[in-house]
Short mmCIF file of C-alpha atoms in Angstrom, two decimals:
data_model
loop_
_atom_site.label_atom_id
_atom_site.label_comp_id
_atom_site.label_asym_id
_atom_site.label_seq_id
_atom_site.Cartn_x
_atom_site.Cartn_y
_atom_site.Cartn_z
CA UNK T 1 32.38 28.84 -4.49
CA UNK T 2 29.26 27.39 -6.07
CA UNK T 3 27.28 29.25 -8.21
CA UNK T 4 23.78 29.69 -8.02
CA UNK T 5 21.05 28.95 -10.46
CA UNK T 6 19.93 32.00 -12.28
CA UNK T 7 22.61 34.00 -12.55
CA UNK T 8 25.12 33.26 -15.08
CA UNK T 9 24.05 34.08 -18.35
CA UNK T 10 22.98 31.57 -20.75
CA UNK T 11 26.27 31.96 -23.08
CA UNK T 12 28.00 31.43 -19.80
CA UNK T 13 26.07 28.07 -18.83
CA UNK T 14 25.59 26.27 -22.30
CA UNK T 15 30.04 27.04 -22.70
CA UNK T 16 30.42 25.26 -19.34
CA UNK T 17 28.07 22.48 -19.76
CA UNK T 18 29.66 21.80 -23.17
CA UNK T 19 32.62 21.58 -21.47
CA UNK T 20 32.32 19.68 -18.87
CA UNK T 21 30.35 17.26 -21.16
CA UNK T 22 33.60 17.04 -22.92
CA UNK T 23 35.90 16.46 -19.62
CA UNK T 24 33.74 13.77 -18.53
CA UNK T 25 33.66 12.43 -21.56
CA UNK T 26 37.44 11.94 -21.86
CA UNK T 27 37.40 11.64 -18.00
CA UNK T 28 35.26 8.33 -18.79
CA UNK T 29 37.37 6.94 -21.63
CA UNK T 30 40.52 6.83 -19.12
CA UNK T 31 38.66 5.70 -16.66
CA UNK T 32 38.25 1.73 -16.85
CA UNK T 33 35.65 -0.36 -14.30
CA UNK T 34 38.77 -1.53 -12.78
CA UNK T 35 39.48 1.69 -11.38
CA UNK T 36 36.05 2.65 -10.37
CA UNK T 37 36.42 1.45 -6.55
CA UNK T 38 39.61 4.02 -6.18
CA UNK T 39 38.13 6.90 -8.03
CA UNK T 40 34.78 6.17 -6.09
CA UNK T 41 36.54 6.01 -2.57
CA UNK T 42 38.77 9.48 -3.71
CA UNK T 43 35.81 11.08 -5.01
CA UNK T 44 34.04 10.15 -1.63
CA UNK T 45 37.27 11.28 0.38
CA UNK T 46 36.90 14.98 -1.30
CA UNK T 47 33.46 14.99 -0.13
CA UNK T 48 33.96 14.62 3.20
CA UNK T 49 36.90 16.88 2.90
CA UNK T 50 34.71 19.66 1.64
CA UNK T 51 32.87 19.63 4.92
CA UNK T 52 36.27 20.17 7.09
CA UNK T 53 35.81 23.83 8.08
CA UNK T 54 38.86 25.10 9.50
CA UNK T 55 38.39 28.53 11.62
CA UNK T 56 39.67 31.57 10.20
CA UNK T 57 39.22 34.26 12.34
CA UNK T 58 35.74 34.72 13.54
CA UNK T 59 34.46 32.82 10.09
CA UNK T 60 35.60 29.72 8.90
CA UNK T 61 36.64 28.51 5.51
CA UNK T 62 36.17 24.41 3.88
CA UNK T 63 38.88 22.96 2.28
CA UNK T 64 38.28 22.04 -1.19
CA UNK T 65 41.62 20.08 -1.97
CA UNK T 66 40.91 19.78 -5.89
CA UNK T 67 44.57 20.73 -7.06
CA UNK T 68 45.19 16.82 -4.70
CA UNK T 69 42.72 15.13 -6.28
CA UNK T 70 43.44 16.49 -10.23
CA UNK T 71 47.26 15.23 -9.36
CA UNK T 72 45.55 11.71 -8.30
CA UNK T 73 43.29 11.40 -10.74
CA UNK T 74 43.96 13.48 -13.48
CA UNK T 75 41.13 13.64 -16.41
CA UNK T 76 38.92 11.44 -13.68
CA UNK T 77 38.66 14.31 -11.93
CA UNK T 78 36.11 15.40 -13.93
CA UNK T 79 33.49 12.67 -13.39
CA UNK T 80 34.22 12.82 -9.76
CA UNK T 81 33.58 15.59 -9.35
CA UNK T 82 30.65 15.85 -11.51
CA UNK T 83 29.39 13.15 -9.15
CA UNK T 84 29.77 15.14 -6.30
CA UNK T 85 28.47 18.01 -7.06
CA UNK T 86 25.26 16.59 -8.53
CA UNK T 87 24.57 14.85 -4.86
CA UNK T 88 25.51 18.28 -3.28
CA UNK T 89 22.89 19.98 -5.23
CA UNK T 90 20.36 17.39 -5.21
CA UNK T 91 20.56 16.53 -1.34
CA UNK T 92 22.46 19.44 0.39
CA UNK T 93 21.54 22.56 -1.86
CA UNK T 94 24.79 23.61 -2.21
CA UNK T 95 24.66 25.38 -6.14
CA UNK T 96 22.24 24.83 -8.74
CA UNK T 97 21.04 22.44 -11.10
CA UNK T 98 21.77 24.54 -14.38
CA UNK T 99 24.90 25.78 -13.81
CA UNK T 100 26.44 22.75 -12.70
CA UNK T 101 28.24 22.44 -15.75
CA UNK T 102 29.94 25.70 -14.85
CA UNK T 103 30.74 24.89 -11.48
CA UNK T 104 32.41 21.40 -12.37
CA UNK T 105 34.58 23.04 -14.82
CA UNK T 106 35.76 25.93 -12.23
CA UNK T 107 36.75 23.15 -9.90
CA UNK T 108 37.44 19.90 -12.37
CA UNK T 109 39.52 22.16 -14.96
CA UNK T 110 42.32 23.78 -12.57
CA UNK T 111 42.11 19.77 -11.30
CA UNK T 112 43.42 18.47 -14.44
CA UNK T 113 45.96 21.58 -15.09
CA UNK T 114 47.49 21.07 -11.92
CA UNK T 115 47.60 16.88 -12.60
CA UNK T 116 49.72 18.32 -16.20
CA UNK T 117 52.17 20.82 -13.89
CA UNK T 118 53.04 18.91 -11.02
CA UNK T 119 53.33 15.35 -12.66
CA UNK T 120 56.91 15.48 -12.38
CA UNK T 121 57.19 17.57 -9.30
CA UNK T 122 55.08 15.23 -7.20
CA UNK T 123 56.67 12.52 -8.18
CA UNK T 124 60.88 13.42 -6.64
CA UNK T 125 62.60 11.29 -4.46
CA UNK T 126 62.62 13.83 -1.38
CA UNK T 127 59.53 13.94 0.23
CA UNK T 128 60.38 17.94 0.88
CA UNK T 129 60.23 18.73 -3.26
CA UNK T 130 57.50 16.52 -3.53
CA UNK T 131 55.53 18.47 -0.75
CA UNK T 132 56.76 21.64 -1.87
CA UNK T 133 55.03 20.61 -5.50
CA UNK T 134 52.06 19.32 -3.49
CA UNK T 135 51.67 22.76 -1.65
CA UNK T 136 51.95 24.83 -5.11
CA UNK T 137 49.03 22.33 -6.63
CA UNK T 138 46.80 23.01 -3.75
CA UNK T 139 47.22 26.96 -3.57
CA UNK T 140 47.64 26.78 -7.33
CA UNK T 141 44.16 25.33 -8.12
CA UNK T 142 42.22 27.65 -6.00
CA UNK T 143 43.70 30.60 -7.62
CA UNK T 144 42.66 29.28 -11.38
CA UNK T 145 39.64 27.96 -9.57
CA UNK T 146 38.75 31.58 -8.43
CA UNK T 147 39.64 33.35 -11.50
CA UNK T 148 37.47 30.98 -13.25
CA UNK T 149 34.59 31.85 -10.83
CA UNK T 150 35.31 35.41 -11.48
CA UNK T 151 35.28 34.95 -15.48
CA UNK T 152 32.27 33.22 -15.42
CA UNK T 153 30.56 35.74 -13.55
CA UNK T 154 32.02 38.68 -15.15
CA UNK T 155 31.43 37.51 -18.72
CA UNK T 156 27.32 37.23 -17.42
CA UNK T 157 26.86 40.88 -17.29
CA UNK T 158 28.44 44.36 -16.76
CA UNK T 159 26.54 44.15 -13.54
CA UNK T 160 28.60 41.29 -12.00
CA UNK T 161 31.93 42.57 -12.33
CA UNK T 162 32.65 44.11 -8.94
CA UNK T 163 30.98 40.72 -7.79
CA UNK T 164 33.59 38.86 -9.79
CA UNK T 165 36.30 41.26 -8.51
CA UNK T 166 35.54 40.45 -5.07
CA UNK T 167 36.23 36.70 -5.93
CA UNK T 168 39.86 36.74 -5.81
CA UNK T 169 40.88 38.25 -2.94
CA UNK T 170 38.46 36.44 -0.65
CA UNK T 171 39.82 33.58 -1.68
CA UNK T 172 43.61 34.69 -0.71
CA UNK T 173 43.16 32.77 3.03
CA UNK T 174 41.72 29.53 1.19
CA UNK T 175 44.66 29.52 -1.02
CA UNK T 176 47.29 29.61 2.01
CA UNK T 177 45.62 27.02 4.05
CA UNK T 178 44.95 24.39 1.05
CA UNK T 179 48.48 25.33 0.40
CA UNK T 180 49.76 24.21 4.23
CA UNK T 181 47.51 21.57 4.81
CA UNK T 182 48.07 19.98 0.57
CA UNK T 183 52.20 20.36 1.76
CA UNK T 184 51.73 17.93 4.88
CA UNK T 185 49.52 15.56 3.15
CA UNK T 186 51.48 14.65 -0.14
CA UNK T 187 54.86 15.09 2.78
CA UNK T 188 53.09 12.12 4.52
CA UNK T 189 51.86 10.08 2.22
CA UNK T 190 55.38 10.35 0.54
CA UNK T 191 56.97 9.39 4.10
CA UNK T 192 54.02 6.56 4.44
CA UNK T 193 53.44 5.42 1.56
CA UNK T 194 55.41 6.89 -1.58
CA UNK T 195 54.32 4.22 -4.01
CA UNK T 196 50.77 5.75 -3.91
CA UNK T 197 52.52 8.69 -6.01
CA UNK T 198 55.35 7.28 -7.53
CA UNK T 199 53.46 4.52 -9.06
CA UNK T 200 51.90 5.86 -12.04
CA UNK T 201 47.45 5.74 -11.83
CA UNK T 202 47.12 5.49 -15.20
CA UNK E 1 28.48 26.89 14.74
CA UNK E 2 30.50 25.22 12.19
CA UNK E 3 31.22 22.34 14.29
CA UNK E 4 27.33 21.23 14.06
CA UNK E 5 27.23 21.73 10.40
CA UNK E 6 30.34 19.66 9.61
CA UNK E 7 28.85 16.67 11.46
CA UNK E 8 25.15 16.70 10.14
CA UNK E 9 26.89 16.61 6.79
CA UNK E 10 29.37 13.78 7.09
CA UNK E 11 26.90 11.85 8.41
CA UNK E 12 24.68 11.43 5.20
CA UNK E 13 25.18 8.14 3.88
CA UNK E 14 23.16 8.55 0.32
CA UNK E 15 19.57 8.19 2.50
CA UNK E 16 16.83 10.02 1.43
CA UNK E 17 15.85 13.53 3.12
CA UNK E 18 13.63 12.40 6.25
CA UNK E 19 10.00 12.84 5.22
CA UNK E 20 6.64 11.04 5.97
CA UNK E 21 5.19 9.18 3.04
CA UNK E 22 3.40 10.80 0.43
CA UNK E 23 1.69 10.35 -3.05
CA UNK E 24 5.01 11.90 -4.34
CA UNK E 25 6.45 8.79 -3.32
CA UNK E 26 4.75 6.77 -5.76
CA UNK E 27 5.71 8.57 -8.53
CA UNK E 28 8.23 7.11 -11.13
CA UNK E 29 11.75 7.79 -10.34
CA UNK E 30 12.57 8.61 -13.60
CA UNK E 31 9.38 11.30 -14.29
CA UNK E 32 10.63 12.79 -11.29
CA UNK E 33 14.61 13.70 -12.74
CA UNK E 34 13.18 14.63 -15.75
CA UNK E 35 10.04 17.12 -14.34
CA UNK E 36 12.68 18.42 -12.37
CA UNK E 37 15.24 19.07 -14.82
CA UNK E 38 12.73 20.60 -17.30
CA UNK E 39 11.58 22.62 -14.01
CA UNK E 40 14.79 24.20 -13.58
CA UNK E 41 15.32 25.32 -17.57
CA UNK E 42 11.99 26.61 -17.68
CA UNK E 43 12.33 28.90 -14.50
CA UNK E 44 16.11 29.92 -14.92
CA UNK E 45 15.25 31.19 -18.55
CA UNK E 46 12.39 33.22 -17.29
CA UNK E 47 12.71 36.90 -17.94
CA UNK E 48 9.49 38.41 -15.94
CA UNK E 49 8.73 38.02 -12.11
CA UNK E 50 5.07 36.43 -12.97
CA UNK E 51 6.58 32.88 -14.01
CA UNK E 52 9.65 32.94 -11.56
CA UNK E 53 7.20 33.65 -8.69
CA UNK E 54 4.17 31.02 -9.55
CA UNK E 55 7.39 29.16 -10.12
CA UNK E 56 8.62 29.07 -6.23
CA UNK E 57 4.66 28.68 -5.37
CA UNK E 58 4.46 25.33 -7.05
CA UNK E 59 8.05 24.26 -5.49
CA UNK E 60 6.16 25.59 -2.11
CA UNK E 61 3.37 22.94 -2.88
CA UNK E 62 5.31 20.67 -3.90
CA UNK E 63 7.63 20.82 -0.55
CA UNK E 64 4.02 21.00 1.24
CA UNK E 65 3.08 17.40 -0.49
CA UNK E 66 6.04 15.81 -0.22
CA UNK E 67 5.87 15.89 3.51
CA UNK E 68 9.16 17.37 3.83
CA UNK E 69 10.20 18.68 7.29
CA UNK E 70 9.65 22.32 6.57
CA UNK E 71 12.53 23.98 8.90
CA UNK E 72 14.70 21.66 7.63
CA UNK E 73 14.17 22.15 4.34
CA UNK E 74 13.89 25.98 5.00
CA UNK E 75 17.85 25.83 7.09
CA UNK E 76 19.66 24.21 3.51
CA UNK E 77 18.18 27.37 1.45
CA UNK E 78 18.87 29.88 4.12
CA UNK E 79 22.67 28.71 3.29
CA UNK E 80 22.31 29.81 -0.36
CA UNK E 81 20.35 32.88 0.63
CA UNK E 82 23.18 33.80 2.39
CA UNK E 83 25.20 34.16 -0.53
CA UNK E 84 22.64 35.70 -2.56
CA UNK E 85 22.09 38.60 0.31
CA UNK E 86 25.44 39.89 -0.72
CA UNK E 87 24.59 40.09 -4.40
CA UNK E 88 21.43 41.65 -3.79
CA UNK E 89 23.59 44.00 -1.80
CA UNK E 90 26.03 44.58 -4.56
CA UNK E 91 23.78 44.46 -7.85
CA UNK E 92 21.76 47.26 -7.69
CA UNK E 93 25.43 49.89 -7.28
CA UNK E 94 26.35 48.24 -9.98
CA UNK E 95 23.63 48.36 -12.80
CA UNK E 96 22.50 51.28 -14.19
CA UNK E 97 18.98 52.42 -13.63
CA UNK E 98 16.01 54.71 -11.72
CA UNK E 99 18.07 55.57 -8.69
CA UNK E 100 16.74 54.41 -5.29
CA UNK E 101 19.07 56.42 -2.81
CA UNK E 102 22.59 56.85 -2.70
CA UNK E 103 25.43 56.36 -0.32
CA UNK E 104 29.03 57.64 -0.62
CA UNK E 105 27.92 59.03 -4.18
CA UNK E 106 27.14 55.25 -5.44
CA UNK E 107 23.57 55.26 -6.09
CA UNK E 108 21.65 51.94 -6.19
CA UNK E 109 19.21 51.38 -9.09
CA UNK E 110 15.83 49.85 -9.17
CA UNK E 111 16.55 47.31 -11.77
CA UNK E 112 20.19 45.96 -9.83
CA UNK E 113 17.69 45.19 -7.42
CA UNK E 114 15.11 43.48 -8.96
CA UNK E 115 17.22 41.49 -11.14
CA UNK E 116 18.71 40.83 -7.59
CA UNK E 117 15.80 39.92 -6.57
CA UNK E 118 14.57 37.89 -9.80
CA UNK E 119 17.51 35.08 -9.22
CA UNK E 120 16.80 34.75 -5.60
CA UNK E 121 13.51 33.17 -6.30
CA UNK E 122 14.38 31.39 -9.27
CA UNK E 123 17.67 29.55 -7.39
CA UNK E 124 15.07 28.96 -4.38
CA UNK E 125 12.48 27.58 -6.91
CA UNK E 126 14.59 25.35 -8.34
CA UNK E 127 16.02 23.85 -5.15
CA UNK E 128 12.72 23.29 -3.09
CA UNK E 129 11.74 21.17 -6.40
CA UNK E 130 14.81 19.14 -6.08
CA UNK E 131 14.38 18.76 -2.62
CA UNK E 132 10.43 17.49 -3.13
CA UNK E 133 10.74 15.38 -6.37
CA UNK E 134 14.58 13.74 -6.09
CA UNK E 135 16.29 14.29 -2.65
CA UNK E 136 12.66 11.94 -1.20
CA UNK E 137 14.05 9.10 -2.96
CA UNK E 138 17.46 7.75 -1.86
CA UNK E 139 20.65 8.29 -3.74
CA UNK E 140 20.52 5.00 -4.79
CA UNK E 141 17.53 5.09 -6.58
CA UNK E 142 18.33 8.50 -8.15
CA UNK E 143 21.10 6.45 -9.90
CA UNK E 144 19.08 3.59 -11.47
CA UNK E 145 16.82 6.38 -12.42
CA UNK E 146 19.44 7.72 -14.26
CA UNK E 147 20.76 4.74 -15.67
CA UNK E 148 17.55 4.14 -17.26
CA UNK E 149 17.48 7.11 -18.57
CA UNK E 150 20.61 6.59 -20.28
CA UNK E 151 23.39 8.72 -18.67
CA UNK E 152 26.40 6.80 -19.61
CA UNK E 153 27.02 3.42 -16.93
CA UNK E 154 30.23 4.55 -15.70
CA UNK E 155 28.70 7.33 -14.19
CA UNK E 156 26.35 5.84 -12.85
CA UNK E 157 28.18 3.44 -11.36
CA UNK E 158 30.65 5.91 -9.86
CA UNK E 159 27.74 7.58 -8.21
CA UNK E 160 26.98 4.39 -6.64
CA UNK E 161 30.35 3.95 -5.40
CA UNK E 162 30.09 6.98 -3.94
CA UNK E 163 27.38 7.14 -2.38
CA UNK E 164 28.20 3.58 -0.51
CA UNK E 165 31.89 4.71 0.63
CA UNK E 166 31.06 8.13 1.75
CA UNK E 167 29.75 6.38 4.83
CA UNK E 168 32.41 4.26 5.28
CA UNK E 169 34.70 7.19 4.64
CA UNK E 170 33.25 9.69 6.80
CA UNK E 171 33.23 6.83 9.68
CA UNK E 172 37.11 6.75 9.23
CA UNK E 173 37.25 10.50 9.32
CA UNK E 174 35.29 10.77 12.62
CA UNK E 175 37.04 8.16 14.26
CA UNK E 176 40.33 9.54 13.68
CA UNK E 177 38.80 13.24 14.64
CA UNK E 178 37.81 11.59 17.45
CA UNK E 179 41.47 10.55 18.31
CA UNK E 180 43.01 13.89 17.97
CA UNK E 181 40.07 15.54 20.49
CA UNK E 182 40.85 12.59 22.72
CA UNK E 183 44.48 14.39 22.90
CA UNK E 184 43.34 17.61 22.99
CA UNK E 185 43.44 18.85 19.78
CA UNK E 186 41.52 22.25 19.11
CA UNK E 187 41.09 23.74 15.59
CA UNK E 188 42.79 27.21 15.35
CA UNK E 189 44.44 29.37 12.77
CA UNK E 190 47.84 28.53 12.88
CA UNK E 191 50.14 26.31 10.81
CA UNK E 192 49.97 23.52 13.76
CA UNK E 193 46.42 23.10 12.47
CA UNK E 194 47.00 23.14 9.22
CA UNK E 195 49.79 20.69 9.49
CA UNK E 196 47.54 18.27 11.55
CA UNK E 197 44.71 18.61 9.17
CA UNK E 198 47.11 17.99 6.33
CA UNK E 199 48.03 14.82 7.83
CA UNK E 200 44.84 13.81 9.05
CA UNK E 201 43.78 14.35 5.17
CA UNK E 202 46.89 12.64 4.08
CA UNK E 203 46.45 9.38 6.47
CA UNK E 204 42.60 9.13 5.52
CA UNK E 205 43.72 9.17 1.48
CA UNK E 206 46.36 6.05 2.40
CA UNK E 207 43.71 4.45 4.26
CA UNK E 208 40.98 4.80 1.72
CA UNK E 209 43.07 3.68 -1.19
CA UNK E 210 43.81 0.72 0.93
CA UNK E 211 40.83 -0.15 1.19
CA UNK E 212 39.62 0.66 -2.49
CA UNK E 213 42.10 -2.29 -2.97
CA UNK E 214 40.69 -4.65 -0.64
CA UNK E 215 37.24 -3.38 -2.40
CA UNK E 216 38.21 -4.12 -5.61
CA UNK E 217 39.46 -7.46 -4.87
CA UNK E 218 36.74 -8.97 -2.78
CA UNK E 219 34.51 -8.01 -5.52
CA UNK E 220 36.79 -9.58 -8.46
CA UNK E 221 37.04 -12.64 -5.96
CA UNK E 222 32.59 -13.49 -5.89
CA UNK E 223 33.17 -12.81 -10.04
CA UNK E 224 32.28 -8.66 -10.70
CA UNK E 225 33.18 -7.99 -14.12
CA UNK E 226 32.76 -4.86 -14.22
CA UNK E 227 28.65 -4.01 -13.94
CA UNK E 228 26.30 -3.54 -11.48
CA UNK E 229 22.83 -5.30 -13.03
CA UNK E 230 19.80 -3.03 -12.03
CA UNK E 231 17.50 -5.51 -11.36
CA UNK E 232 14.42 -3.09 -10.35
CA UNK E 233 12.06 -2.54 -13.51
CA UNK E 234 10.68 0.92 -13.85
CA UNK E 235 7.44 0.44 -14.93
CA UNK E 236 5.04 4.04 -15.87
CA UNK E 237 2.05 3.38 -14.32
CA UNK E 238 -1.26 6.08 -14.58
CA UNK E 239 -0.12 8.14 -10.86
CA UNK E 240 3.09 8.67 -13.26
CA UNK E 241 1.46 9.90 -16.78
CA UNK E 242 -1.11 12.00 -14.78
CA UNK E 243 1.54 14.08 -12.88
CA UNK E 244 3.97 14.29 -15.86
CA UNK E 245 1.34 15.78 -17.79
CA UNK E 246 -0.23 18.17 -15.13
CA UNK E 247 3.64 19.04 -14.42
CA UNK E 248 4.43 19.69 -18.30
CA UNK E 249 1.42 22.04 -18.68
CA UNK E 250 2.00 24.08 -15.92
CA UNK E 251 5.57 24.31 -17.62
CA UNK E 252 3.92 25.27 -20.39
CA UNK E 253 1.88 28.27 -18.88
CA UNK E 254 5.45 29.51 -17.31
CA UNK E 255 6.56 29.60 -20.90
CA UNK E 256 3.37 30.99 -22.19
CA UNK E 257 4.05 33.55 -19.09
CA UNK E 258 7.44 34.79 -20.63
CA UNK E 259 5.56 35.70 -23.78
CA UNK E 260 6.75 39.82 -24.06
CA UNK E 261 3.83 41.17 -24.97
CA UNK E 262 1.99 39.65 -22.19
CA UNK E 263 3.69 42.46 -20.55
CA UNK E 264 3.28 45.60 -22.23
#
């Protein structure tokens, strides 16, 4: 899932930083210092939940729950996750330093997409539709997260396509976990606590 | 094995990596983002092996200095280099070139594998600098350092945020892990898994917006509005403008390095 330094082209990286520049930019505007303990505690949440490995087989995959947090947070999402990734890199060495432009719009973008699709969805009476909406966010950002992935590595070189071919299906199992596991989480928190949706963040 | 991973991760509560002290210490935060940063432009736009290579040997000395734990340090990259051993596997079927050997009528090329090769050592180069210069001082400090150097004050103050929850976050996490083991619950692939991890994501959202709320009102109640003040002054002192420049002309002999003709 995260790129590594070096081997995007520099198109590729200079598109993606400009980007994300942009995202956190309007990320920032919406986001007001009254909101910064929530979107620091959610941003913290989907750091921890990017350690959960779940066993697949004899491997094991992490969750990566961005289609949640884009319908939580919306353009936020992209700060956050900015955030995140910068302390990954810096302290964990997960990615690079370069690219991280890139790698916060794969994951940030399909965030905020998701936030625009399942707005309504999320937000039904029955906690079934709502986790029904919830599950196609989840398995819906990983699928434009991969495709992004596999853009930004196929538009880097000829070289890199079968690479960026391979992308998608690996990332057929993610898609049906974060799919189950996003369906019971919005189902509870819409049994638990429905106001946490229904009210609107923003 | 993943078990072991997922709790020396969750555990990090924005500390810096465990080292002895060192001169590297004493450096200026904020000369130590920036060398960095200009570090990692000035290798990833390298074209030859000469400047990508004396590259990784200065991060080598500079892990070396900074009294980093080397097997430590050495276990975080191998995770990358995992990744990149299936690139180098696939690169050189895939670009054209001198032929190595073939197998199954795909023949690998020379140049797939030395441009294979070529962003191995410049993603390990610019890690083991990160880890030397910024990950020895604690997150913390890596965000005044940045908010002196002028990256907008939300964002710094998210980072801050962060990095004081994750803690108190992962804590909650672990204790409610803790609760499912307690009644025997093993991680498998099957839905009932998924389901309980779905909930156990679910309940730790509820809680932590709870207590964002609490958060955010304690702090409203001793008067926040809206600021942290950074208080420590950054001061460039002569250990500071004697690395910086020794850093920036060794920078500049990398780019002098990716001068063609050098080459031919």
């Amino acid at each position: 899932m995260h790129i590594v330094d070096g081997a995007l082209s520099s198109p590729v990286l200079i598109t993606g930083a400009v980007l994300t520049v942009i995202g956190v930019f309007i990320g920032l505007k919406k986001m007001d210092y009254d909101h910064l303990p929530l979107v620091g505690v959610l941003a913290s949440v989907f750091f921890i939940a990017s350690y959960i490995h779940l066993p697949l087989g004899f491997s094991s995959v992490h969750l990566i729950m961005n289609g949640l947090l884009g319908i939580l947070l919306g353009w936020v999402a992209f700060p956050a996750l900015l955030v995140a990734l910068l302390l990954q890199v810096i302290f964990f060495g997960f990615g690079g330093l370069l690219v991280l432009g890139v790698n916060t719009l794969n994951i940030a973008l399909p965030a905020v997409i998701i936030y625009y699709l399942c707005y309504k969805g999320i937000r039904h009476e029955s906690a079934k539709v709502a986790a029904i909406w919830g599950a196609i966010g989840g398995a819906g950002a990983i699928i434009i997260t991969s495709l992004m992935v596999a853009f930004s590595l196929a538009l880097s070189g000829e070289s890199f396509v079968l690479a960026a071919k391979a992308v998608l299906p690996a990332h057929i199992p993610i898609m049906i976990i974060e799919g189950f596991v996003s369906y019971a989480a919005v189902y509870l928190i819409h049994t638990v606590k429905p106001e946490f949706i229904t009210k609107d963040a923003h | 094995m993943s078990q072991g991973l997922e709790h020396s991760l969750t555990s990090w509560s924005g500390q810096a990596l465990k080292h002895q002290a060192s001169w590297i210490d004493d450096i200026d935060a904020r000369v130590r983002v920036v060398c960095s940063g200009l570090f990692a432009l000035v290798v990833v736009s390298s074209q030859h092996f000469v400047p990508a290579l004396l590259g990784l040997l200065c991060a080598f000395l500079l892990v070396k200095s900074s009294k980093l734990n080397i097997k430590r340090t050495l276990r975080r990259v191998v995770a990358m280099d995992l990744f990149m051993l299936m690139l180098i596997c696939v690169l050189p079927f895939t670009t054209p070139g001198d032929p190595i050997f073939s197998v199954f009528g795909l023949t690998a090329s020379w140049q797939g594998l030395l441009h294979a090769l070529l962003i191995t050592v410049k993603a390990n180069a610019v890690l083991l600098v990160l880890f030397s210069l910024v990950a020895t001082m604690s997150a913390s400090t890596l965000g005044h350092a940045l908010a002196h150097l002028k990256v907008p004050d939300k964002l710094v103050h998210l980072m801050l945020f962060m990095v004081r929850y994750l803690d108190v976050i992962s804590q909650e996490y672990k204790k409610m892990r803790r609760a499912m083991q307690a009644r025997a619950f093993v991680l498998r692939t099957n839905r009932h898994t998924w389901k309980s991890i779905g909930y156990l994501f679910g309940m730790l959202l509820i809680r932590s917006v709870e207590r964002a709320e609490r958060i955010s009102d304690a702090m409203k109640c001793r008067g926040f509005c809206g600021r942290y003040y950074l208080n420590d002054e950054m001061k460039i002192g002569r250990v500071d403008v004697v690395f910086g420049v020794a850093f920036l002309c060794f920078l500049v002999l990398l780019i002098g390095l990716n001068i063609d003709d050098l080459f031919k």
